[in-house]
PDB file of C-alpha atoms in Angstrom:
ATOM      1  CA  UNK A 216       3.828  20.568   1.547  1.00  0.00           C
ATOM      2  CA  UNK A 217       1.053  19.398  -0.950  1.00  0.00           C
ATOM      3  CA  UNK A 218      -2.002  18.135   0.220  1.00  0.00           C
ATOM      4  CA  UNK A 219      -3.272  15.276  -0.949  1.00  0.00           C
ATOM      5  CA  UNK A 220      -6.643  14.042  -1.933  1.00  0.00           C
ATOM      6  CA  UNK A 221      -8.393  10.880  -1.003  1.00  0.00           C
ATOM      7  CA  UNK A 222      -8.278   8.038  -3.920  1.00  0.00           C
ATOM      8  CA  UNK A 223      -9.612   4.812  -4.689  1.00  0.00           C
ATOM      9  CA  UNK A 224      -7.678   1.544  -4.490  1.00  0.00           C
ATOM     10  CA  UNK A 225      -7.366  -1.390  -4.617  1.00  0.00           C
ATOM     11  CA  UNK A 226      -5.578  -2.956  -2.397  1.00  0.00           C
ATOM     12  CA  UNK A 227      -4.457  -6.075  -0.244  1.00  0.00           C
ATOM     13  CA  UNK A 228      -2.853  -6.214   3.121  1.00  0.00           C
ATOM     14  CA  UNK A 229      -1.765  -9.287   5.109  1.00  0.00           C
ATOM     15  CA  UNK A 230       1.339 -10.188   7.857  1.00  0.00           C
ATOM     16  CA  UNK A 231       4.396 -11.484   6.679  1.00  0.00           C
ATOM     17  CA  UNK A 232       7.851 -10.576   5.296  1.00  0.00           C
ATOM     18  CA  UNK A 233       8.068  -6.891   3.244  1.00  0.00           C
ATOM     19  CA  UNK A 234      10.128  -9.203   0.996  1.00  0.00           C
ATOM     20  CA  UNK A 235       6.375 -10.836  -0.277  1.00  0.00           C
ATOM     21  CA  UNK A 236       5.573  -7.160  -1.403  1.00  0.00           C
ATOM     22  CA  UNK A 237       6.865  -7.613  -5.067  1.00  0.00           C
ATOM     23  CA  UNK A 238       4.623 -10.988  -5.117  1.00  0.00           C
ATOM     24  CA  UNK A 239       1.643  -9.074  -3.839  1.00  0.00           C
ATOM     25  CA  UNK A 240       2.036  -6.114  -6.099  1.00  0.00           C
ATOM     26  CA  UNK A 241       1.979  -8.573  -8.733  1.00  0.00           C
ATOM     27  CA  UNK A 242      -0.936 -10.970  -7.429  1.00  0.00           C
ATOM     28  CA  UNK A 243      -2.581  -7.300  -7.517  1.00  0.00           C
ATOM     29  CA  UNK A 244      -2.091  -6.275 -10.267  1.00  0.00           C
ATOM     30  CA  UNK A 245      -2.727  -9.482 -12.670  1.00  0.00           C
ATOM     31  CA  UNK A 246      -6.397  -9.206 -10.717  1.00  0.00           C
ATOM     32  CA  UNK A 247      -6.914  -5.600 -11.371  1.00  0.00           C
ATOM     33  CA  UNK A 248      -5.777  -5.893 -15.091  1.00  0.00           C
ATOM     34  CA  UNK A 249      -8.178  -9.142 -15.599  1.00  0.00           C
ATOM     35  CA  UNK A 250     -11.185  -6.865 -14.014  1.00  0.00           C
ATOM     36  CA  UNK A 251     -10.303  -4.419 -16.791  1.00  0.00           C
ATOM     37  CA  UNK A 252      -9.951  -1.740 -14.100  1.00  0.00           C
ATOM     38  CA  UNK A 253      -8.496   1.482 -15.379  1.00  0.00           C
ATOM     39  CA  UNK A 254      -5.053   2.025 -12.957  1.00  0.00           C
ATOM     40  CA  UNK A 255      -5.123   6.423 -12.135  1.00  0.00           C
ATOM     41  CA  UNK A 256      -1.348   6.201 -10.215  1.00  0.00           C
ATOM     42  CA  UNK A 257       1.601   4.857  -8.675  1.00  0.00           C
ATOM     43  CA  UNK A 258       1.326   1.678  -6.725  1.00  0.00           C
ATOM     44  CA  UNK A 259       1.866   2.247  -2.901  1.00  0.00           C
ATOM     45  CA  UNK A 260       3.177   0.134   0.031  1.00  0.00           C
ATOM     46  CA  UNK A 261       2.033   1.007   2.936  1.00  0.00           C
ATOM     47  CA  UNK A 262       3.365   0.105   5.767  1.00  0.00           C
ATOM     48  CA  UNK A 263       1.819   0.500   9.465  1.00  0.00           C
ATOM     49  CA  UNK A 264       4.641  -0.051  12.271  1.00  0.00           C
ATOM     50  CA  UNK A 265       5.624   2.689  13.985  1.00  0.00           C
ATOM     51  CA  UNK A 266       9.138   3.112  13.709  1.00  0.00           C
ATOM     52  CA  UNK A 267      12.024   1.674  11.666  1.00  0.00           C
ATOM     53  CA  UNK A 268      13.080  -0.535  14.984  1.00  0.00           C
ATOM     54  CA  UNK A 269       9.699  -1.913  15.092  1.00  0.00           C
ATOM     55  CA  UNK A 270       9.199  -2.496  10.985  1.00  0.00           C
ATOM     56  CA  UNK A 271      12.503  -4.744  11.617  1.00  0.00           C
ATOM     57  CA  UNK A 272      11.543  -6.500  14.396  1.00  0.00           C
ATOM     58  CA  UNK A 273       7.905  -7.224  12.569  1.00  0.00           C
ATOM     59  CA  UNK A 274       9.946  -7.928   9.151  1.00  0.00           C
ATOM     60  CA  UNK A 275      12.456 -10.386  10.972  1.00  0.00           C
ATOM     61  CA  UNK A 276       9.328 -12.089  12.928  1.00  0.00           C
ATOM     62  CA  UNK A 277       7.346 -12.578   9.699  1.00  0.00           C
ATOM     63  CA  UNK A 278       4.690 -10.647  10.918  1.00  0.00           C
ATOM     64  CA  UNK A 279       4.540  -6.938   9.171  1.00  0.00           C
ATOM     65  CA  UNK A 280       1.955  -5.715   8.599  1.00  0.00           C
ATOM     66  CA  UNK A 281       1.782  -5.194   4.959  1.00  0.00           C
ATOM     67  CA  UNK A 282      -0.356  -3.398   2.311  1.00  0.00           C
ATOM     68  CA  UNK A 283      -0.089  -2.435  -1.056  1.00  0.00           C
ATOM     69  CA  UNK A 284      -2.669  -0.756  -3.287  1.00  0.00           C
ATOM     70  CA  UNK A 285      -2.888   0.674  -6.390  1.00  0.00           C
ATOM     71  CA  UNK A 286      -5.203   3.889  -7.613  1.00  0.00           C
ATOM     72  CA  UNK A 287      -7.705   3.091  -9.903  1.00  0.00           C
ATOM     73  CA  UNK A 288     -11.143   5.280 -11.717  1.00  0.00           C
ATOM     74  CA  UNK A 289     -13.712   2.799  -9.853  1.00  0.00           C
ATOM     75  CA  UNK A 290     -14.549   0.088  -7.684  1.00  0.00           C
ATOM     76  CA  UNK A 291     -13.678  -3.503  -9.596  1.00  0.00           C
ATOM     77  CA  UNK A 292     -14.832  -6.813  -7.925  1.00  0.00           C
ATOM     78  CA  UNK A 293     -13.624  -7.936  -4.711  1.00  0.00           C
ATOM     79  CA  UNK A 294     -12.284 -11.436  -3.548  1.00  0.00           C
ATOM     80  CA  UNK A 295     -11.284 -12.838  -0.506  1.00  0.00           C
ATOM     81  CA  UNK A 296      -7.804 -10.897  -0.632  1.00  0.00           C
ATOM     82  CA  UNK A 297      -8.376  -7.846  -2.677  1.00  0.00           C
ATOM     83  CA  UNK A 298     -10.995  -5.060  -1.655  1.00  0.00           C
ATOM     84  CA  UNK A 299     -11.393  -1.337  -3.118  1.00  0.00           C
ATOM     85  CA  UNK A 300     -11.650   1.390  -0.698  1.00  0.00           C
ATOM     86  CA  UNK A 301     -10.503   4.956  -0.415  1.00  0.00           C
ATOM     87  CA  UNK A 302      -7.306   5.791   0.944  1.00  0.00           C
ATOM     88  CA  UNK A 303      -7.245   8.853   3.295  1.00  0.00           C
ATOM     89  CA  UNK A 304      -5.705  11.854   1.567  1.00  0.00           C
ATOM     90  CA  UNK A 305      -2.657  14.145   3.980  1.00  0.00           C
ATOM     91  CA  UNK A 306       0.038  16.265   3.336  1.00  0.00           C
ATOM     92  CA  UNK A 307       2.519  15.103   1.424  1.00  0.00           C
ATOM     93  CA  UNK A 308       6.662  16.066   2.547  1.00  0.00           C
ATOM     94  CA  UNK A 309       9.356  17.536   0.387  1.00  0.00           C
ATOM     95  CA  UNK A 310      10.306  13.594   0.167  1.00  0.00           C
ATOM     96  CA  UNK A 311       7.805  12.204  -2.459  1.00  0.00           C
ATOM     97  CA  UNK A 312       8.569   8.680  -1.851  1.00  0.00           C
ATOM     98  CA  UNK A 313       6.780   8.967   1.557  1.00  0.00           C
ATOM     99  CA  UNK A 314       4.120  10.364   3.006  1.00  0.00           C
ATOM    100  CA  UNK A 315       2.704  10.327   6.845  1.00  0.00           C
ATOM    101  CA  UNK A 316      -1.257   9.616   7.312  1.00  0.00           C
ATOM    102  CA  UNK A 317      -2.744   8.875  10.484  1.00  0.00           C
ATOM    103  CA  UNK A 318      -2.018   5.595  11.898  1.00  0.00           C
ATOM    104  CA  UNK A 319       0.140   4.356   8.712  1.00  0.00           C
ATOM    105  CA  UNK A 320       3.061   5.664   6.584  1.00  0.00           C
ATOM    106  CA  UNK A 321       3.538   5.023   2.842  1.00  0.00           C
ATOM    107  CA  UNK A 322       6.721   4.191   1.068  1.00  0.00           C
ATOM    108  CA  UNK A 323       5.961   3.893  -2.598  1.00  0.00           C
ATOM    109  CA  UNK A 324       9.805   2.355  -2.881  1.00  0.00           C
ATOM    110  CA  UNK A 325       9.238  -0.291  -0.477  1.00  0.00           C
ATOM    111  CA  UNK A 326      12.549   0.611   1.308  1.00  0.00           C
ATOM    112  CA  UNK A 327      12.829   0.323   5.133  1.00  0.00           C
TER     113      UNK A 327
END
């Protein structure tokens, strides 16, 4: 197990399909790039349903709940869909691509 730290991101979240997640990974990006902000990792998708069942069921409904962030050195300006916060650190598993925080559980692939 490794423990993570806490980082900075910025991020968007909103309901919807997880197949909007490439569009919002891109709408986040283009921002952070055009605020000049200096990206420190891997983007992340985080999403916050409890099980695989329920992530389906949300998916199929069109009403996951989705976020994706990206690490970044500090804050850039905020809009009405992008904000910077910190994301809570945890331990991460032998699986890299996922790791369990309270509350939430990030998939940097994106795969359910």
């Amino acid at each position: 197990m490794i423990d993570e730290k806490p980082q900075l991101v910025a991020g968007m979240r909103r309901k919807g399909h997880y197949r909007e997640i490439a569009e919002m990974l891109a709408s986040l990006f283009e921002y952070a790039m055009s605020c000049k902000a200096i990206i420190v990792g891997h983007p992340l998708f985080l999403y916050h349903e409890k099980s695989v069942e329920e992530a389906k069921r949300a998916d199929e409904a069109g009403n996951a709940d989705i976020e994706v962030c990206v690490p970044i050195l500090k804050n850039i300006p905020e809009n009405d869909m992008i904000r910077c916060y910190e994301l809570a650190g945890g331990k991460d598993g032998q699986d890299s691509s996922q790791r369990t925080l309270p509350g939430m559980r990030i998939d940097l692939y994106g795969a359910l």
